[in-house]
Short mmCIF file of C-alpha atoms and ligand atoms in Angstrom, two decimals:
data_model
loop_
_atom_site.label_atom_id
_atom_site.label_comp_id
_atom_site.label_asym_id
_atom_site.label_seq_id
_atom_site.Cartn_x
_atom_site.Cartn_y
_atom_site.Cartn_z
CA UNK A 1 -50.37 13.34 -100.11
CA UNK A 2 -53.40 14.80 -101.88
CA UNK A 3 -54.83 18.28 -101.43
CA UNK A 4 -58.21 16.76 -100.53
CA UNK A 5 -56.85 14.67 -97.63
CA UNK A 6 -58.63 15.64 -94.40
CA UNK A 7 -57.15 16.22 -91.01
CA UNK A 8 -58.60 16.94 -87.64
CA UNK A 9 -58.41 20.57 -86.69
CA UNK A 10 -56.85 20.44 -83.22
CA UNK A 11 -59.26 19.78 -80.41
CA UNK A 12 -62.34 20.91 -82.37
CA UNK A 13 -64.79 18.81 -84.31
CA UNK A 14 -63.72 20.42 -87.55
CA UNK A 15 -61.80 18.64 -90.29
CA UNK A 16 -59.76 20.67 -92.81
CA UNK A 17 -58.12 19.65 -96.10
CA UNK A 18 -54.37 19.60 -96.03
CA UNK A 19 -54.26 22.25 -98.74
CA UNK A 20 -56.33 25.45 -98.19
CA UNK A 21 -57.13 28.22 -100.59
CA UNK A 22 -55.71 31.56 -99.40
CA UNK A 23 -57.66 34.57 -100.57
CA UNK A 24 -55.27 37.54 -99.97
CA UNK A 25 -54.46 37.59 -103.78
CA UNK A 26 -58.12 37.95 -104.76
CA UNK A 27 -58.29 41.03 -102.58
CA UNK A 28 -56.10 42.40 -105.40
CA UNK A 29 -52.81 42.60 -103.57
CA UNK A 30 -50.17 44.46 -105.59
CA UNK A 31 -52.18 44.14 -108.83
CA UNK A 32 -55.78 43.40 -109.80
CA UNK A 33 -57.26 39.95 -110.50
CA UNK A 34 -60.39 39.74 -112.71
CA UNK A 35 -63.71 38.60 -111.17
CA UNK A 36 -63.70 35.59 -113.60
CA UNK A 37 -60.20 34.56 -112.58
CA UNK A 38 -61.08 34.84 -108.89
CA UNK A 39 -64.17 32.72 -109.30
CA UNK A 40 -62.33 30.33 -111.62
CA UNK A 41 -59.64 29.71 -108.99
CA UNK A 42 -62.17 29.00 -106.27
CA UNK A 43 -64.24 26.65 -108.55
CA UNK A 44 -60.95 24.87 -109.60
CA UNK A 45 -59.99 24.53 -105.97
CA UNK A 46 -63.40 23.07 -105.17
CA UNK A 47 -63.22 20.63 -108.10
CA UNK A 48 -59.86 19.41 -106.83
CA UNK A 49 -61.53 18.65 -103.43
CA UNK A 50 -60.09 21.60 -101.45
CA UNK A 51 -62.55 22.37 -98.70
CA UNK A 52 -60.84 25.00 -96.52
CA UNK A 53 -60.85 28.70 -97.51
CA UNK A 54 -59.25 31.56 -95.59
CA UNK A 55 -60.25 35.20 -95.94
CA UNK A 56 -60.27 38.44 -93.96
CA UNK A 57 -61.94 41.86 -94.00
CA UNK A 58 -58.51 43.40 -94.60
CA UNK A 59 -57.89 41.60 -97.94
CA UNK A 60 -58.94 44.20 -100.52
CA UNK A 61 -60.88 46.20 -97.91
CA UNK A 62 -63.71 43.66 -98.10
CA UNK A 63 -63.20 42.55 -101.75
CA UNK A 64 -61.82 39.14 -100.83
CA UNK A 65 -64.74 38.31 -98.50
CA UNK A 66 -67.21 39.52 -101.25
CA UNK A 67 -65.52 37.31 -103.85
CA UNK A 68 -65.08 34.33 -101.56
CA UNK A 69 -68.76 34.48 -100.51
CA UNK A 70 -69.87 34.88 -104.18
CA UNK A 71 -68.01 31.68 -105.12
CA UNK A 72 -68.95 29.58 -102.13
CA UNK A 73 -72.37 30.64 -100.86
CA UNK A 74 -74.40 28.16 -102.93
CA UNK A 75 -72.21 25.21 -101.99
CA UNK A 76 -73.37 22.88 -99.21
CA UNK A 77 -72.48 24.87 -96.10
CA UNK A 78 -71.52 21.75 -94.18
CA UNK A 79 -69.08 20.65 -97.02
CA UNK A 80 -66.47 23.37 -96.42
CA UNK A 81 -64.59 25.12 -93.70
CA UNK A 82 -64.22 28.95 -93.76
CA UNK A 83 -61.98 31.17 -91.71
CA UNK A 84 -62.11 34.92 -91.54
CA UNK A 85 -60.79 37.49 -89.07
CA UNK A 86 -61.62 40.37 -86.74
CA UNK A 87 -59.72 43.49 -85.75
CA UNK A 88 -60.52 45.87 -88.59
CA UNK A 89 -63.88 47.55 -89.30
CA UNK A 90 -64.72 48.67 -92.87
CA UNK A 91 -66.52 51.94 -93.45
CA UNK A 92 -67.75 53.13 -96.88
CA UNK A 93 -65.82 56.06 -98.34
CA UNK A 94 -65.03 57.56 -101.70
CA UNK A 95 -62.31 55.61 -103.50
CA UNK A 96 -60.34 58.79 -104.17
CA UNK A 97 -60.02 59.40 -100.40
CA UNK A 98 -58.66 55.97 -99.47
CA UNK A 99 -55.02 54.89 -99.29
CA UNK A 100 -55.33 51.34 -100.68
CA UNK A 101 -51.69 50.24 -100.70
CA UNK A 102 -50.80 47.44 -101.06
CA UNK A 103 -54.29 46.65 -102.44
CA UNK A 104 -55.37 47.65 -105.94
CA UNK A 105 -58.93 48.40 -107.17
CA UNK A 106 -60.16 47.33 -103.78
CA UNK A 107 -63.69 47.74 -102.35
CA UNK A 108 -64.56 51.37 -101.41
CA UNK A 109 -64.15 51.02 -97.64
CA UNK A 110 -61.78 52.69 -95.27
CA UNK A 111 -60.24 50.34 -92.66
CA UNK A 112 -60.22 51.20 -89.00
CA UNK A 113 -58.54 48.98 -86.39
CA UNK A 114 -60.87 47.93 -83.54
CA UNK A 115 -60.07 45.10 -81.09
CA UNK A 116 -62.82 46.06 -78.58
CA UNK A 117 -65.71 43.76 -77.62
CA UNK A 118 -68.28 45.82 -79.60
CA UNK A 119 -65.92 46.25 -82.58
CA UNK A 120 -65.32 42.47 -82.70
CA UNK A 121 -69.02 41.76 -82.66
CA UNK A 122 -69.65 44.29 -85.44
CA UNK A 123 -66.73 42.99 -87.52
CA UNK A 124 -67.93 39.45 -87.22
CA UNK A 125 -71.47 40.33 -88.34
CA UNK A 126 -70.23 42.57 -91.15
CA UNK A 127 -68.05 39.67 -92.42
CA UNK A 128 -71.00 37.27 -92.45
CA UNK A 129 -73.07 39.85 -94.39
CA UNK A 130 -70.28 40.34 -96.99
CA UNK A 131 -69.91 36.59 -97.31
CA UNK A 132 -73.69 36.04 -97.22
CA UNK A 133 -73.04 32.99 -94.98
CA UNK A 134 -74.71 32.29 -91.62
CA UNK A 135 -71.61 31.22 -89.75
CA UNK A 136 -67.89 31.27 -89.73
CA UNK A 137 -66.09 28.00 -88.80
CA UNK A 138 -62.87 29.60 -87.65
CA UNK A 139 -62.26 33.18 -86.58
CA UNK A 140 -58.79 34.62 -86.01
CA UNK A 141 -57.88 37.90 -84.28
CA UNK A 142 -55.90 39.53 -87.07
CA UNK A 143 -52.54 41.29 -87.03
CA UNK A 144 -51.90 42.00 -83.35
CA UNK A 145 -48.24 41.67 -84.06
CA UNK A 146 -45.21 43.98 -84.10
CA UNK A 147 -44.91 43.51 -87.90
CA UNK A 148 -48.26 45.30 -88.27
CA UNK A 149 -48.66 47.45 -85.19
CA UNK A 150 -45.04 48.42 -84.35
CA UNK A 151 -44.66 50.16 -80.99
CA UNK A 152 -48.45 50.08 -80.36
CA UNK A 153 -48.38 46.28 -80.27
CA UNK A 154 -48.32 45.71 -76.44
CA UNK A 155 -51.35 47.95 -75.95
CA UNK A 156 -53.18 46.41 -78.99
CA UNK A 157 -52.44 42.88 -77.77
CA UNK A 158 -53.80 43.72 -74.28
CA UNK A 159 -57.01 45.16 -75.74
CA UNK A 160 -57.49 42.15 -77.99
CA UNK A 161 -56.90 39.62 -75.18
CA UNK A 162 -59.79 41.35 -73.42
CA UNK A 163 -62.31 42.66 -76.00
CA UNK A 164 -61.81 40.17 -78.92
CA UNK A 165 -61.39 37.20 -76.53
CA UNK A 166 -64.66 37.99 -74.68
CA UNK A 167 -66.60 38.54 -77.91
CA UNK A 168 -65.25 35.50 -79.73
CA UNK A 169 -65.75 33.21 -76.71
CA UNK A 170 -69.40 34.32 -76.59
CA UNK A 171 -69.81 33.69 -80.35
CA UNK A 172 -68.24 30.25 -79.85
CA UNK A 173 -70.68 29.50 -76.98
CA UNK A 174 -73.53 30.53 -79.23
CA UNK A 175 -72.15 28.18 -81.94
CA UNK A 176 -71.81 30.95 -84.49
CA UNK A 177 -68.13 30.00 -84.80
CA UNK A 178 -66.48 26.70 -83.94
CA UNK A 179 -62.82 27.61 -83.39
CA UNK A 180 -61.26 30.86 -82.31
CA UNK A 181 -57.59 31.92 -82.54
CA UNK A 182 -55.03 34.51 -83.58
CA UNK A 183 -53.71 35.15 -87.14
CA UNK A 184 -50.37 36.95 -87.21
CA UNK A 185 -46.90 37.12 -88.69
CA UNK A 186 -45.05 36.25 -85.46
CA UNK A 187 -44.98 32.98 -83.44
CA UNK A 188 -44.03 34.86 -80.29
CA UNK A 189 -47.36 36.61 -80.39
CA UNK A 190 -49.28 33.33 -80.87
CA UNK A 191 -47.39 31.84 -77.94
CA UNK A 192 -48.13 34.80 -75.68
CA UNK A 193 -51.83 34.56 -76.58
CA UNK A 194 -51.95 30.79 -75.87
CA UNK A 195 -50.22 31.36 -72.53
CA UNK A 196 -52.98 33.87 -71.54
CA UNK A 197 -56.13 32.44 -73.17
CA UNK A 198 -57.39 29.01 -74.18
CA UNK A 199 -57.35 29.51 -77.99
CA UNK A 200 -58.26 26.64 -80.28
CA UNK A 201 -55.98 27.60 -83.16
CA UNK A 202 -53.48 29.92 -84.80
CA UNK A 203 -52.76 31.15 -88.29
CA UNK A 204 -49.02 31.61 -88.35
CA UNK A 205 -47.94 33.55 -91.44
CA UNK A 206 -44.47 33.00 -92.91
CA UNK A 207 -42.83 31.83 -89.72
CA UNK A 208 -42.76 28.07 -90.29
CA UNK A 209 -41.43 27.49 -93.77
CA UNK A 210 -38.50 25.90 -95.55
CA UNK A 211 -36.65 29.13 -94.79
CA UNK A 212 -37.31 29.44 -91.06
CA UNK A 213 -38.24 27.10 -88.23
CA UNK A 214 -37.63 29.06 -84.98
CA UNK A 215 -41.22 28.29 -83.95
CA UNK A 216 -40.01 24.75 -83.36
CA UNK A 217 -38.30 25.86 -80.12
CA UNK A 218 -41.29 26.47 -77.87
CA UNK A 219 -44.47 27.53 -79.77
CA UNK A 220 -45.20 24.38 -81.84
CA UNK A 221 -44.43 22.03 -78.93
CA UNK A 222 -46.84 24.06 -76.75
CA UNK A 223 -49.51 23.72 -79.48
CA UNK A 224 -49.03 19.97 -79.55
CA UNK A 225 -49.35 19.83 -75.74
CA UNK A 226 -52.55 21.96 -75.77
CA UNK A 227 -53.91 20.32 -78.89
CA UNK A 228 -54.20 23.72 -80.57
CA UNK A 229 -54.20 23.62 -84.43
CA UNK A 230 -51.76 25.76 -86.36
CA UNK A 231 -52.36 26.61 -90.05
CA UNK A 232 -49.57 28.20 -92.05
CA UNK A 233 -50.22 31.08 -94.40
CA UNK A 234 -47.49 32.85 -96.36
CA UNK A 235 -45.79 29.44 -96.60
CA UNK A 236 -44.11 30.46 -99.82
CA UNK A 237 -42.88 33.50 -97.83
CA UNK A 238 -45.07 35.48 -100.22
CA UNK A 239 -43.52 34.13 -103.39
CA UNK A 240 -39.86 33.13 -103.36
CA UNK A 241 -40.58 29.50 -102.30
CA UNK A 242 -42.97 29.21 -105.21
CA UNK A 243 -40.92 30.96 -107.91
CA UNK A 244 -37.38 30.23 -106.73
CA UNK A 245 -34.67 32.86 -106.59
CA UNK A 246 -35.64 34.57 -109.83
CA UNK A 247 -35.06 38.32 -110.35
CA UNK A 248 -37.81 40.26 -108.47
CA UNK A 249 -38.70 37.24 -106.24
CA UNK A 250 -40.71 38.33 -103.19
CA UNK A 251 -39.86 37.58 -99.60
CA UNK A 252 -42.32 38.70 -96.87
CA UNK A 253 -44.18 40.91 -99.38
CA UNK A 254 -41.03 42.86 -100.46
CA UNK A 255 -38.12 42.17 -102.86
CA UNK A 256 -36.08 39.31 -101.45
CA UNK A 257 -32.78 40.41 -99.88
CA UNK A 258 -29.43 38.86 -101.05
CA UNK A 259 -29.00 36.44 -98.13
CA UNK A 260 -32.46 34.96 -98.75
CA UNK A 261 -31.81 34.73 -102.48
CA UNK A 262 -28.60 32.79 -101.90
CA UNK A 263 -30.19 30.46 -99.24
CA UNK A 264 -32.98 29.66 -101.76
CA UNK A 265 -30.43 28.99 -104.49
CA UNK A 266 -28.73 26.45 -102.20
CA UNK A 267 -32.11 24.79 -101.49
CA UNK A 268 -32.82 24.79 -105.23
CA UNK A 269 -29.51 22.99 -105.87
CA UNK A 270 -30.66 20.11 -103.57
CA UNK A 271 -34.08 20.14 -105.34
CA UNK A 272 -32.38 19.80 -108.70
CA UNK A 273 -30.36 16.72 -107.50
CA UNK A 274 -33.56 14.92 -106.59
CA UNK A 275 -35.84 16.39 -109.36
CA UNK A 276 -38.08 17.97 -106.69
CA UNK A 277 -39.94 21.19 -107.53
CA UNK A 278 -39.14 23.80 -104.84
CA UNK A 279 -42.82 24.57 -104.16
CA UNK A 280 -43.56 20.89 -103.66
CA UNK A 281 -40.96 20.75 -100.89
CA UNK A 282 -42.21 24.07 -99.40
CA UNK A 283 -45.76 22.82 -99.08
CA UNK A 284 -45.13 19.19 -98.07
CA UNK A 285 -42.56 20.25 -95.40
CA UNK A 286 -45.04 22.43 -93.55
CA UNK A 287 -47.85 19.85 -93.16
CA UNK A 288 -45.36 17.22 -91.91
CA UNK A 289 -45.53 18.87 -88.52
CA UNK A 290 -48.11 17.13 -86.34
CA UNK A 291 -49.61 20.46 -85.02
CA UNK A 292 -50.14 21.77 -88.60
CA UNK A 293 -53.17 20.26 -90.36
CA UNK A 294 -53.22 22.64 -93.37
CA UNK A 295 -51.06 24.78 -95.67
CA UNK A 296 -52.87 27.87 -96.91
CA UNK A 297 -51.54 28.83 -100.33
CA UNK A 298 -52.15 32.08 -102.15
CA UNK A 299 -52.40 32.02 -105.96
CA UNK A 300 -52.97 34.60 -108.65
CA UNK A 301 -54.04 32.45 -111.58
CA UNK A 302 -55.80 29.08 -112.17
CA UNK A 303 -52.49 27.84 -113.69
CA UNK A 304 -50.55 28.59 -110.52
CA UNK A 305 -53.26 26.78 -108.47
CA UNK A 306 -53.19 23.73 -110.72
CA UNK A 307 -49.44 23.51 -110.51
CA UNK A 308 -49.54 23.72 -106.69
CA UNK A 309 -52.16 21.00 -106.57
CA UNK A 310 -49.96 18.76 -108.67
CA UNK A 311 -46.80 19.60 -106.67
CA UNK A 312 -48.55 18.91 -103.35
CA UNK A 313 -48.75 15.28 -104.51
CA UNK A 314 -45.21 15.08 -105.94
CA UNK A 315 -43.25 12.11 -104.44
CA UNK A 316 -40.22 13.34 -102.58
CA UNK A 317 -37.48 10.87 -101.54
CA UNK A 318 -36.47 10.76 -97.86
CA UNK A 319 -32.81 11.36 -98.87
CA UNK A 320 -33.85 14.89 -100.07
CA UNK A 321 -34.79 15.97 -96.58
CA UNK A 322 -31.69 14.33 -95.15
CA UNK A 323 -29.55 16.28 -97.56
CA UNK A 324 -31.20 19.59 -96.62
CA UNK A 325 -30.44 18.84 -93.03
CA UNK A 326 -26.84 17.74 -93.57
CA UNK A 327 -26.18 20.90 -95.59
CA UNK A 328 -27.53 23.08 -92.74
CA UNK A 329 -30.52 24.18 -94.80
CA UNK A 330 -33.16 22.71 -92.46
CA UNK A 331 -33.20 22.25 -88.70
CA UNK A 332 -32.18 18.75 -87.59
CA UNK A 333 -35.25 18.45 -85.33
CA UNK A 334 -37.83 19.56 -88.01
CA UNK A 335 -40.30 16.79 -88.74
CA UNK A 336 -40.19 15.84 -92.42
CA UNK A 337 -42.70 13.92 -94.59
CA UNK A 338 -42.37 10.13 -94.64
CA UNK A 339 -41.97 8.92 -98.23
N1 LIG B 401 -51.85 37.49 -90.58
C1 LIG B 401 -52.54 36.56 -91.27
O1 LIG B 401 -53.50 36.01 -90.79
C2 LIG B 401 -52.05 36.11 -92.64
C3 LIG B 401 -50.84 36.64 -93.22
C4 LIG B 401 -50.45 36.22 -94.45
C5 LIG B 401 -51.22 35.28 -95.21
N2 LIG B 401 -52.35 34.78 -94.65
C6 LIG B 401 -53.23 33.78 -95.36
O2 LIG B 401 -52.36 32.83 -95.99
C7 LIG B 401 -52.63 32.84 -97.42
C8 LIG B 401 -51.31 32.64 -98.22
O3 LIG B 401 -50.39 33.60 -98.00
P1 LIG B 401 -50.04 34.72 -99.16
O4 LIG B 401 -51.02 34.55 -100.32
O5 LIG B 401 -50.00 36.02 -98.51
O6 LIG B 401 -48.55 34.27 -99.59
P2 LIG B 401 -47.96 32.92 -100.10
O7 LIG B 401 -48.90 31.82 -100.15
O8 LIG B 401 -46.65 32.73 -99.41
O9 LIG B 401 -47.50 33.36 -101.57
C9 LIG B 401 -48.50 33.57 -102.57
C10 LIG B 401 -47.81 34.09 -103.83
O10 LIG B 401 -46.88 33.12 -104.28
C11 LIG B 401 -46.83 33.14 -105.66
N3 LIG B 401 -47.19 31.76 -106.16
C12 LIG B 401 -48.02 30.85 -105.63
N4 LIG B 401 -48.08 29.76 -106.37
C13 LIG B 401 -47.23 29.95 -107.43
C14 LIG B 401 -46.89 29.18 -108.56
N5 LIG B 401 -47.37 27.98 -108.81
N6 LIG B 401 -46.03 29.75 -109.45
C15 LIG B 401 -45.49 31.00 -109.29
N7 LIG B 401 -45.85 31.79 -108.20
C16 LIG B 401 -46.71 31.24 -107.31
C17 LIG B 401 -47.89 34.15 -106.15
O11 LIG B 401 -47.20 35.36 -106.33
P3 LIG B 401 -47.61 36.51 -107.40
O12 LIG B 401 -48.94 37.00 -106.87
O13 LIG B 401 -46.51 37.47 -107.31
O14 LIG B 401 -47.77 35.76 -108.64
C18 LIG B 401 -48.81 34.20 -104.95
O15 LIG B 401 -49.53 35.44 -104.88
C19 LIG B 401 -53.20 34.27 -97.71
O16 LIG B 401 -53.87 34.27 -98.94
C20 LIG B 401 -54.08 34.42 -96.49
O17 LIG B 401 -55.24 33.59 -96.70
C21 LIG B 401 -52.79 35.16 -93.41
#
């Protein structure tokens, strides 16, 4: 499988490449990335034939959208697919007065949650201006999950299913966006949204990976039935499935706990037997699911990106997947790539 292979994006007319470029790192998450490295990664992704890019107002308080737009805006607009998100408005403020964590040297904007109709319209237009693009192909309602909103989540979800839904449906009717959906860290929230509204797609972060497949129970089958596309972000679980169980490995944006470290070590032992790089398995596993057309990978350097592009294409024998299943490291019913 090549990163440039194209797949239909659910019920829409869009086609995405099986490998997508994730832009959370170029929002300077945890530590800064130079402008040249940011642009270099996007140009390398382009040269490799990658044509799907995912960004959000949240990433670096606008910095990721600015950088993504800078690198893409002179490309043929019909030659790539871009997703961004709504749910946070950015308001200029002095850097010294902003709590940027976990971002670093981000853009000088304060972030304010807003899932109302007017807030969604404003967020959408602000994003297009930061990107300097005239349309978004995909727009996700961002972070209406318990992971981000804690006990406020039920109220936030209700507001978004009304305000964001109405605004995004209108924008879709006006052809300013082609596909609308929800981008969160919990499949349960995606499922609740699809049960209430006719969304085209979802960005599920970290919840369908080599380390966890609970979304196979009900959510992914529902997406197949409704022909809703699911793209997976955080598919390395923020690092450990790319680096392996090394000291300091990250799981869900924090140091990996012991149980995750030992599970990854067991997966790595199977990888070693078959000479399969762990990240190759992590990426190829995800896009073997028929509802998932694309794996959105974050990278910090051109070297990381080039390795991921190579690993995406690494041949993996069928026996490798069978061993993961027989050792209880992968669900029996998980679809796996055909060699
Ligand atoms: N709610 C949402 O909608 C949501 C949530 C999460 C993610 N996303 C999207 O999905 C994208 C991907 O998620 P993510 O970037 O958060 O996490 P990820 O793809 O799971 O992990 C990215 C991190 O893995 C490490 N990595 C990647 N390739 C590597 C390699 N070849 N060698 C060593 N380390 C490597 C890097 O860590 P270091 O930086 O430590 O080197 C990189 O920053 C995001 O950029 C974003 O576009 C969306």
